[in-house]
CSV table of C-alpha atoms in Angstrom, one decimal:
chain,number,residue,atom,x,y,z
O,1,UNK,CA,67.0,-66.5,17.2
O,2,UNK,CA,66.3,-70.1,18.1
O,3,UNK,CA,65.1,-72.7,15.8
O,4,UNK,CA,63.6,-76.6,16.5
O,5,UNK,CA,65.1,-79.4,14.7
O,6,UNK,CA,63.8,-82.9,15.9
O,7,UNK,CA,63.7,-82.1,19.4
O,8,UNK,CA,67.0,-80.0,19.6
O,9,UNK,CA,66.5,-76.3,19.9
O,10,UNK,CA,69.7,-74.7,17.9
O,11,UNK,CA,70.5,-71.1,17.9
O,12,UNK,CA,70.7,-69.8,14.7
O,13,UNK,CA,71.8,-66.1,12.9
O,14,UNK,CA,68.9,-64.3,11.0
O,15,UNK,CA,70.5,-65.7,7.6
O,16,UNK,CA,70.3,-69.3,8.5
O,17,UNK,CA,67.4,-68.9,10.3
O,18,UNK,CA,65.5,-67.5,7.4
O,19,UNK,CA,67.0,-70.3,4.4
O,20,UNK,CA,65.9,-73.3,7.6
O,21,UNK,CA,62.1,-72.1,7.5
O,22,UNK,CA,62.2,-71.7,3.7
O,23,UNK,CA,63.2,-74.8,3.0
O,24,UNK,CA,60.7,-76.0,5.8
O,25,UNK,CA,57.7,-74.2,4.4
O,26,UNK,CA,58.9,-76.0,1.0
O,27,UNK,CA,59.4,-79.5,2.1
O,28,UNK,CA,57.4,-79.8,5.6
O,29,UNK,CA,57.3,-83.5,5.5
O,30,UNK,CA,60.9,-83.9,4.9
O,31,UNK,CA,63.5,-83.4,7.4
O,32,UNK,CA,65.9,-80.8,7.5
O,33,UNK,CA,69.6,-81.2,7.8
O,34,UNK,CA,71.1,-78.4,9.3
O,35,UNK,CA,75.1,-77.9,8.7
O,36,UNK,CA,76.1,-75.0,10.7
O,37,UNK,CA,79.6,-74.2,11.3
O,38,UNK,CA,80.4,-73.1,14.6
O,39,UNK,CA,82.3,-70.0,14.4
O,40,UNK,CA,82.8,-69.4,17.9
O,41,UNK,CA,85.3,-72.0,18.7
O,42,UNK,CA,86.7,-71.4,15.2
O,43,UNK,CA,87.8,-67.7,16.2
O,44,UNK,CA,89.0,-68.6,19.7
O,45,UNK,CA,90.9,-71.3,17.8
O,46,UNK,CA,92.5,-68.6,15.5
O,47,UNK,CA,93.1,-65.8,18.2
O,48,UNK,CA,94.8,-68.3,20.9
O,49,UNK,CA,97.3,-69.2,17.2
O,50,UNK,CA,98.1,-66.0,16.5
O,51,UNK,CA,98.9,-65.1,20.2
O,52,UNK,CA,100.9,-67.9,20.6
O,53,UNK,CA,102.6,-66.7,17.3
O,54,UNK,CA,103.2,-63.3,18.1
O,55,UNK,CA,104.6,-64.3,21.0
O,56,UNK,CA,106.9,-66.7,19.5
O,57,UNK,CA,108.3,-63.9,16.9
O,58,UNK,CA,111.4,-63.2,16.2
O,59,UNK,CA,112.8,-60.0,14.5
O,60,UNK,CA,116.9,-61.4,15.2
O,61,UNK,CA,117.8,-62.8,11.8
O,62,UNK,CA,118.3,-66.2,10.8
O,63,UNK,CA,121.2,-67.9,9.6
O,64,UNK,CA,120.5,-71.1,7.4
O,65,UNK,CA,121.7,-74.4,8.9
O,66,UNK,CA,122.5,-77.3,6.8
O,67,UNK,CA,120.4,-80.6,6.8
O,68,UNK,CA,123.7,-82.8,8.1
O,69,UNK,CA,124.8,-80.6,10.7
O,70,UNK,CA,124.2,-81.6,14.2
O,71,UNK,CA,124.7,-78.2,16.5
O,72,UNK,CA,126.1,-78.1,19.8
O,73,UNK,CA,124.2,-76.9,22.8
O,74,UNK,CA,125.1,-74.0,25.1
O,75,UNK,CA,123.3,-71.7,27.5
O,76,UNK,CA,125.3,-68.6,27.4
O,77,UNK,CA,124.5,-68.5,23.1
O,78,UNK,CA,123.8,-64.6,21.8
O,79,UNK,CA,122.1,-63.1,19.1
O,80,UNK,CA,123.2,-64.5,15.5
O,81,UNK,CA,124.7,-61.8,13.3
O,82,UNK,CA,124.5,-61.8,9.5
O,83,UNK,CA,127.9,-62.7,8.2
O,84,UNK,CA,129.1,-65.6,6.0
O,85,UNK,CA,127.8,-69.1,6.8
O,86,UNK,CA,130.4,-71.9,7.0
O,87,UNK,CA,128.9,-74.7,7.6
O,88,UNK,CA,130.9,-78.3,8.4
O,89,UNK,CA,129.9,-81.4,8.1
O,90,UNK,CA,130.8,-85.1,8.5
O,91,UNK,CA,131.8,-85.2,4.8
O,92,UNK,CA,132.0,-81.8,3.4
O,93,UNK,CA,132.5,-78.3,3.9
O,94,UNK,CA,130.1,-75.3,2.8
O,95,UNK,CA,130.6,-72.1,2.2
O,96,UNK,CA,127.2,-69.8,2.2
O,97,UNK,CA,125.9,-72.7,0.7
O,98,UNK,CA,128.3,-74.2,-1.3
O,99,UNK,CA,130.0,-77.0,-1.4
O,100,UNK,CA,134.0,-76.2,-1.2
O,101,UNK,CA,134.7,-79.6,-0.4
O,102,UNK,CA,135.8,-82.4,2.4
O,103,UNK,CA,137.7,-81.4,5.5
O,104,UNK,CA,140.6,-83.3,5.0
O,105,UNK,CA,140.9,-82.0,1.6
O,106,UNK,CA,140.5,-78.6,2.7
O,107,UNK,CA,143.2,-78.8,5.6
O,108,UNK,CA,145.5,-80.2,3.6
O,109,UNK,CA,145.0,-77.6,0.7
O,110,UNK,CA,142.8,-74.7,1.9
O,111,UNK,CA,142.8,-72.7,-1.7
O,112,UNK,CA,138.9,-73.4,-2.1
O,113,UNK,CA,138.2,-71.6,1.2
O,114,UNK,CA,140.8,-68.7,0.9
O,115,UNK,CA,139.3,-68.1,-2.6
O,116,UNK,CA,135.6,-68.2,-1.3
O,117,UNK,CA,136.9,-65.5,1.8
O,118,UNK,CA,138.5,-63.8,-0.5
O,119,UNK,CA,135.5,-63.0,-2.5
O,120,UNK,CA,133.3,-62.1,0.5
O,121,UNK,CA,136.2,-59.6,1.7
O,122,UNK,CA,135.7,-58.4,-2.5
O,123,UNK,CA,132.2,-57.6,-1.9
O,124,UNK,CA,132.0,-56.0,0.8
O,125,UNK,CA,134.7,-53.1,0.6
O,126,UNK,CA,132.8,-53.0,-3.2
O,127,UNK,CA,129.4,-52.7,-0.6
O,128,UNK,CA,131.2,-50.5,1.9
O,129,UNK,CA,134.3,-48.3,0.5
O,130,UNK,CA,136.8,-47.2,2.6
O,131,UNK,CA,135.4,-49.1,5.7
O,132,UNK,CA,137.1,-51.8,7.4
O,133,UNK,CA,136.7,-55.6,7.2
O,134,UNK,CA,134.6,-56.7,10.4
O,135,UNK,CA,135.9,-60.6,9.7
O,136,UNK,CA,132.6,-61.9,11.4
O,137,UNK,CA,131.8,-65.2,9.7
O,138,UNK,CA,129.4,-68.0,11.2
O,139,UNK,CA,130.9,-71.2,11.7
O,140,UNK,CA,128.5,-74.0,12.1
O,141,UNK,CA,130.4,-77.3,13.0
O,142,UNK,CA,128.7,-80.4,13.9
O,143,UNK,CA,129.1,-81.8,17.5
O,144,UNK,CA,130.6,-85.0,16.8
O,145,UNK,CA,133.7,-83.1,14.1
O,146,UNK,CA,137.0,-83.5,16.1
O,147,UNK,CA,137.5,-80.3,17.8
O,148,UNK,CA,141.2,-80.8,16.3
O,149,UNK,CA,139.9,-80.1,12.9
O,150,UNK,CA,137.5,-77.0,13.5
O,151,UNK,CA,140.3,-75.5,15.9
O,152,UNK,CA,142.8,-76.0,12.8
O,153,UNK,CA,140.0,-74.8,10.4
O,154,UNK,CA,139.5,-71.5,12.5
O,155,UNK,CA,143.1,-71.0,12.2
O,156,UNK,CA,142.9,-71.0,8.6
O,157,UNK,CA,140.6,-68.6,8.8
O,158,UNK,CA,142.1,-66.5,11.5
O,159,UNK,CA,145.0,-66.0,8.6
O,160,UNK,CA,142.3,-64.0,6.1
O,161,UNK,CA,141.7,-61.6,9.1
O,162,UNK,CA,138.2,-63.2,9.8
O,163,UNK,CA,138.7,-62.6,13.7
O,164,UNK,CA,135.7,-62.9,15.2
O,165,UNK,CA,134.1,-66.4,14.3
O,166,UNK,CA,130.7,-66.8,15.7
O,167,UNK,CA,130.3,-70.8,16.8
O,168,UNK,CA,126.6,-71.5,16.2
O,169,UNK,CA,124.8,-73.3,18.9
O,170,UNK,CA,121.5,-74.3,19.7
O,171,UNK,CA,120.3,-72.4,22.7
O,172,UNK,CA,117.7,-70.7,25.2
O,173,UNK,CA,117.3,-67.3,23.8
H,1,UNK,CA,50.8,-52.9,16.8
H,2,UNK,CA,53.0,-49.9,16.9
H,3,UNK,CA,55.6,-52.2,18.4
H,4,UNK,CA,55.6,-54.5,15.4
H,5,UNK,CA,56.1,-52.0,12.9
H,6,UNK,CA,59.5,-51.4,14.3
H,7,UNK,CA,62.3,-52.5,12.5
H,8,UNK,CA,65.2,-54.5,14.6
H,9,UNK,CA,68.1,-53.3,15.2
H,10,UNK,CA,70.9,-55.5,13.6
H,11,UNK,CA,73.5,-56.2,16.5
H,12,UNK,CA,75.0,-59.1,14.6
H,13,UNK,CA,78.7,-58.5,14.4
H,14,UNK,CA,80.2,-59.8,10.6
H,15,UNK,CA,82.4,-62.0,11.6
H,16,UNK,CA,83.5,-62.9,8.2
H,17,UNK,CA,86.7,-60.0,7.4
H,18,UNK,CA,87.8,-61.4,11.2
H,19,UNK,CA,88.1,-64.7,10.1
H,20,UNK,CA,90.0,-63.5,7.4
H,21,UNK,CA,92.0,-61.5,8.7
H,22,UNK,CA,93.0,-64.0,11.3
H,23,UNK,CA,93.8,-66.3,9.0
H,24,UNK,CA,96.0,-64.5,6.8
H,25,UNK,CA,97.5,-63.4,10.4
H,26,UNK,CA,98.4,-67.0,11.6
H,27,UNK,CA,99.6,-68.0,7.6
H,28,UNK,CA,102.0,-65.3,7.9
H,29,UNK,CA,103.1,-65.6,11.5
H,30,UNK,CA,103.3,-69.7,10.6
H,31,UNK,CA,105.5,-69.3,7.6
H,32,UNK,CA,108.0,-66.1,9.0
H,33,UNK,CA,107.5,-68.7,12.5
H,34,UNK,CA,111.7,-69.9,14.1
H,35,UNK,CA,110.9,-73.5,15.1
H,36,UNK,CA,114.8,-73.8,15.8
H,37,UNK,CA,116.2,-71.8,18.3
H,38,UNK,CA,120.2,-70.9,16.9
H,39,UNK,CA,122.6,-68.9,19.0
H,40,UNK,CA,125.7,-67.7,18.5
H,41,UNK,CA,128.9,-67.7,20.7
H,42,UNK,CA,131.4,-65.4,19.8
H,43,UNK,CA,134.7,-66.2,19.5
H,44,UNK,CA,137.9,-64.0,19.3
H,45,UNK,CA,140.6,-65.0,17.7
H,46,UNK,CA,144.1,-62.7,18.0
H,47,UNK,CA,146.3,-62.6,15.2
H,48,UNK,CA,149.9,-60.5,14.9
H,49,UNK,CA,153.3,-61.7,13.7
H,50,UNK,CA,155.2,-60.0,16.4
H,51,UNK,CA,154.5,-61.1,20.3
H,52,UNK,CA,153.1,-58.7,21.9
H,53,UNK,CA,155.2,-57.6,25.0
H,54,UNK,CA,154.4,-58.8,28.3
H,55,UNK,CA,151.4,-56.8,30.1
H,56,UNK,CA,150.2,-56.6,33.4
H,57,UNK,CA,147.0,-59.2,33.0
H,58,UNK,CA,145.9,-62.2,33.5
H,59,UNK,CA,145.6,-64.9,31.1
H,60,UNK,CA,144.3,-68.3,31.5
H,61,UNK,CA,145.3,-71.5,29.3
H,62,UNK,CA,143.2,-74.1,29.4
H,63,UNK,CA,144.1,-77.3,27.8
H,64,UNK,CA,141.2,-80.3,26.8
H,65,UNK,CA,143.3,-83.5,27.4
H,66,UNK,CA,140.6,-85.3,27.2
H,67,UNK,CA,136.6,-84.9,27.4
H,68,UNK,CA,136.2,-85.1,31.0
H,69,UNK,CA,139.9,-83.7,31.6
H,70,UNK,CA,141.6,-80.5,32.0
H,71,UNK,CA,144.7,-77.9,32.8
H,72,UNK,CA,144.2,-74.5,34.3
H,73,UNK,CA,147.0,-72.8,33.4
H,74,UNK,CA,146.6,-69.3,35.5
H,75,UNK,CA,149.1,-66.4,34.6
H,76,UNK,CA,150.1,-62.9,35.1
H,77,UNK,CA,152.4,-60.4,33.3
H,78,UNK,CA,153.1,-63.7,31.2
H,79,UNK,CA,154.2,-65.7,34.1
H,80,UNK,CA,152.8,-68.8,35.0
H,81,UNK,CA,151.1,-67.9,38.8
H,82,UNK,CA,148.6,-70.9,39.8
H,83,UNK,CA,148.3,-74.3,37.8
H,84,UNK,CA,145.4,-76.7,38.5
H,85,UNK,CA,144.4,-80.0,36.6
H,86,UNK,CA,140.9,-81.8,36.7
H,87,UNK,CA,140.5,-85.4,35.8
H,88,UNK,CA,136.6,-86.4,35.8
H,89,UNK,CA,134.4,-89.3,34.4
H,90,UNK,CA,132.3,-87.1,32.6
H,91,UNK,CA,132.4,-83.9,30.6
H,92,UNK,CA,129.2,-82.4,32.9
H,93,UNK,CA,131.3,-83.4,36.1
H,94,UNK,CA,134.2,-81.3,34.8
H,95,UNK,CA,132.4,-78.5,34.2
H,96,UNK,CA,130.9,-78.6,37.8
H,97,UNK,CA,134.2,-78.8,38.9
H,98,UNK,CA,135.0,-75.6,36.9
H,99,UNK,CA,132.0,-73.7,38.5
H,100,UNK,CA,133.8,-74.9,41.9
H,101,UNK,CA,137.3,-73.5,41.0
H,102,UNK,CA,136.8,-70.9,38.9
H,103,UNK,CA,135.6,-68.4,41.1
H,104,UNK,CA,138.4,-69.1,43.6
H,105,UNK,CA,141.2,-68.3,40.6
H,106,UNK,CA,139.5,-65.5,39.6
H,107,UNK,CA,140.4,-63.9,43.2
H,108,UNK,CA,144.1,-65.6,43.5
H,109,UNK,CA,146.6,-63.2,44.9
H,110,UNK,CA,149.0,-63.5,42.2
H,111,UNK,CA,146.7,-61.2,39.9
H,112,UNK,CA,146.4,-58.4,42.3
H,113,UNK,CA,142.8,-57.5,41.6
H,114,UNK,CA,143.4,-57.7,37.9
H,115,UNK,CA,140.7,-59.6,35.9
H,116,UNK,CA,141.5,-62.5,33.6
H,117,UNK,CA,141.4,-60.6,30.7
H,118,UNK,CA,141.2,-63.6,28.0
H,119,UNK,CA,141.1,-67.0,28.0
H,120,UNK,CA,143.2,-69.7,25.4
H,121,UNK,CA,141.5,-73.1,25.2
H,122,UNK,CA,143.6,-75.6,23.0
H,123,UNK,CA,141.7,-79.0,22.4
H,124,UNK,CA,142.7,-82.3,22.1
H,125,UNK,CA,142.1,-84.8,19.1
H,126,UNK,CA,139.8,-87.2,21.6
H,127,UNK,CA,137.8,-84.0,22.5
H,128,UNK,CA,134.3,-83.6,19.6
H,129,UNK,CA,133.5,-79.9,19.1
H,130,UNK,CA,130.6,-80.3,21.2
H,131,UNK,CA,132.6,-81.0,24.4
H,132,UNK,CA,134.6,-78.2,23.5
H,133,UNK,CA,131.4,-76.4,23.1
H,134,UNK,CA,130.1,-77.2,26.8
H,135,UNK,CA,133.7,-75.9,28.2
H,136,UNK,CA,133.9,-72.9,26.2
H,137,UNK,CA,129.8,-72.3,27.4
H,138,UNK,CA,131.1,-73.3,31.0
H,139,UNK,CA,133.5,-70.8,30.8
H,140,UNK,CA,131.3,-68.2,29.7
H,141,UNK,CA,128.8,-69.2,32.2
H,142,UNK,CA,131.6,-68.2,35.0
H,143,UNK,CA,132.3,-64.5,33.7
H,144,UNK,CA,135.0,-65.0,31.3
H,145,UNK,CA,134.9,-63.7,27.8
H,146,UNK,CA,137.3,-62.8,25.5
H,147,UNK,CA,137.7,-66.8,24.6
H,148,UNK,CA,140.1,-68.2,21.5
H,149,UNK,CA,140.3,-71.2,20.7
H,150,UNK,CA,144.2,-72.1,19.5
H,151,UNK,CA,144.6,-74.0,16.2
H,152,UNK,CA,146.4,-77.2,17.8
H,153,UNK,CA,148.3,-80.1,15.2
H,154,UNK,CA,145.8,-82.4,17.6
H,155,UNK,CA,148.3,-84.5,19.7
């Protein structure tokens, strides 16, 4: 259905069509403002978002990375696995989330971190009885750290049997 | 006449429950949406108190002296078979050099067709973790896996 306003000729749906020439019959010397959302480019707009979104899914999960760390790149990066988080920063260290304390501290005295390992090795044959510890943990590090310190920080952790430490990058999945 | 007395058919398709379904598609795809791609390298780290008896593999030692600078330290059954040292002026030039050499170690005689079956990459104090990052990816990038990192004092 097509409809004249001024000297435009708008297509309109019956709805519209029918409230425009009601309020014309009503008010014919007045003009009519017509406010018609276009819902064509609006659903081309949404479809072209959700394909784009779709496509950009990701079913792999997500490991949280702290505001103050500044990852690493690398190419050859795999698939994160879901294991404990510690993260290390320019002034502290984190352990799933919480603050254990600064890396010099921590080298010097490492109880805070063998008591936090400790408890996720607690849990987990609580979890999973009578099956072995996999000793996966996530170790975020920030680029600029010494690679002195997170080499000496992996070998604390190599001593509570976590063996397989998972460096998180940023990569090209 | 008879024609007017016909009703229309209605071929208006109700856009309306698209819309909304559309939009509580994208919400949901926006909010569960990875704007940061994270990867993971895997790292493994031996452990033992007693050393393990010489095997015949090959091993390779490589020691960071520096961010652009490194030792190849090639060896089989334990013994040291083929050493080679870079010095470059950046840490992207030494890995170039590493995709250059590598290849050519991996087929030394020494090792007899045996594959390097791990690699030891101990760091130096000057070297960030993220130039230790690129090396370890470099190396990764050339074939070898089984990488550990060994926990140096930092000289």
């Amino acid at each position: 259905m097509s409809l004249t306003v001024g000297s435009k000729l708008i297509n309109t749906g019956r709805f519209e069509y029918h409230l425009l020439t009601r309020k014309q019959k009503g008010n014919r010397a007045k003009k009519v403002l017509l406010v018609a959302l276009m819902l064509t480019s609006l659903v081309d707009m949404f479809s072209m978002l959700v394909c784009f979104l779709l496509q950009t899914f990701s079913t792999t999960p997500e490991i949280y990375v702290a505001n103050d760390v500044k990852l690493p790149e690398a190419l050859s990066g795999g698939v994160v696995k879901e294991a404990p988080v510690l993260s290390v920063t320019k002034t502290a260290l984190f352990l799933d989330q919480k603050e254990i304390g600064s890396m010099a501290k921590i080298l010097k005295s490492p109880e805070p971190l063998l008591k936090g390992l400790e408890g996720f090795k607690q849990k987990w044959a609580k979890e999973n009885p009578g099956k072995p510890y996999p000793g996966e943990i996530n170790l975020q590090a920030d680029k600029e750290m010494p690679s002195t310190d997170v080499a000496k920080l992996m070998g604390i952790l190599n001593t509570q049997q976590y063996d397989v430490i998972q460096l998180a990058v940023l990569g090209a999945q | 006449m008879s024609l007017r007395a016909k009703k229309e058919l209605n071929n208006e398709l109700n856009l309306t429950p698209f819309i909304d379904l559309l939009s509580t598609l994208v919400c949901f795809l926006l909010i569960s949406a990875v704007w940061v791609t994270v990867a993971s390298m895997d790292l493994k780290q031996s452990h033992g108190t007693e050393a393990a008896a010489p095997r015949e593999s090959a091993e390779m030692d490589v020691t960071l002296d520096g961010p652009a600078s490194a030792t190849l330290n090639l060896k089989f059954a334990g013994k040291a078979v083929h050493k080679v040292s870079f010095k470059e002026e950046s840490t992207q030039a030494l890995l170039a050099k590493f995709s250059e050499t590598l290849p050519q170690i991996k087929k030394h005689p020494a090792l007899k067709g045996a594959l390097i079956e791990s690699v030891l990459v101990s760091p130096h104090q000057k070297v960030t973790h993220g130039e230790m990052v690129s090396v370890l990816d470099g190396l990764r990038l050339q074939g070898l896996s089984n990488i550990g990192i060994k926990p140096t004092e930092g000289k």
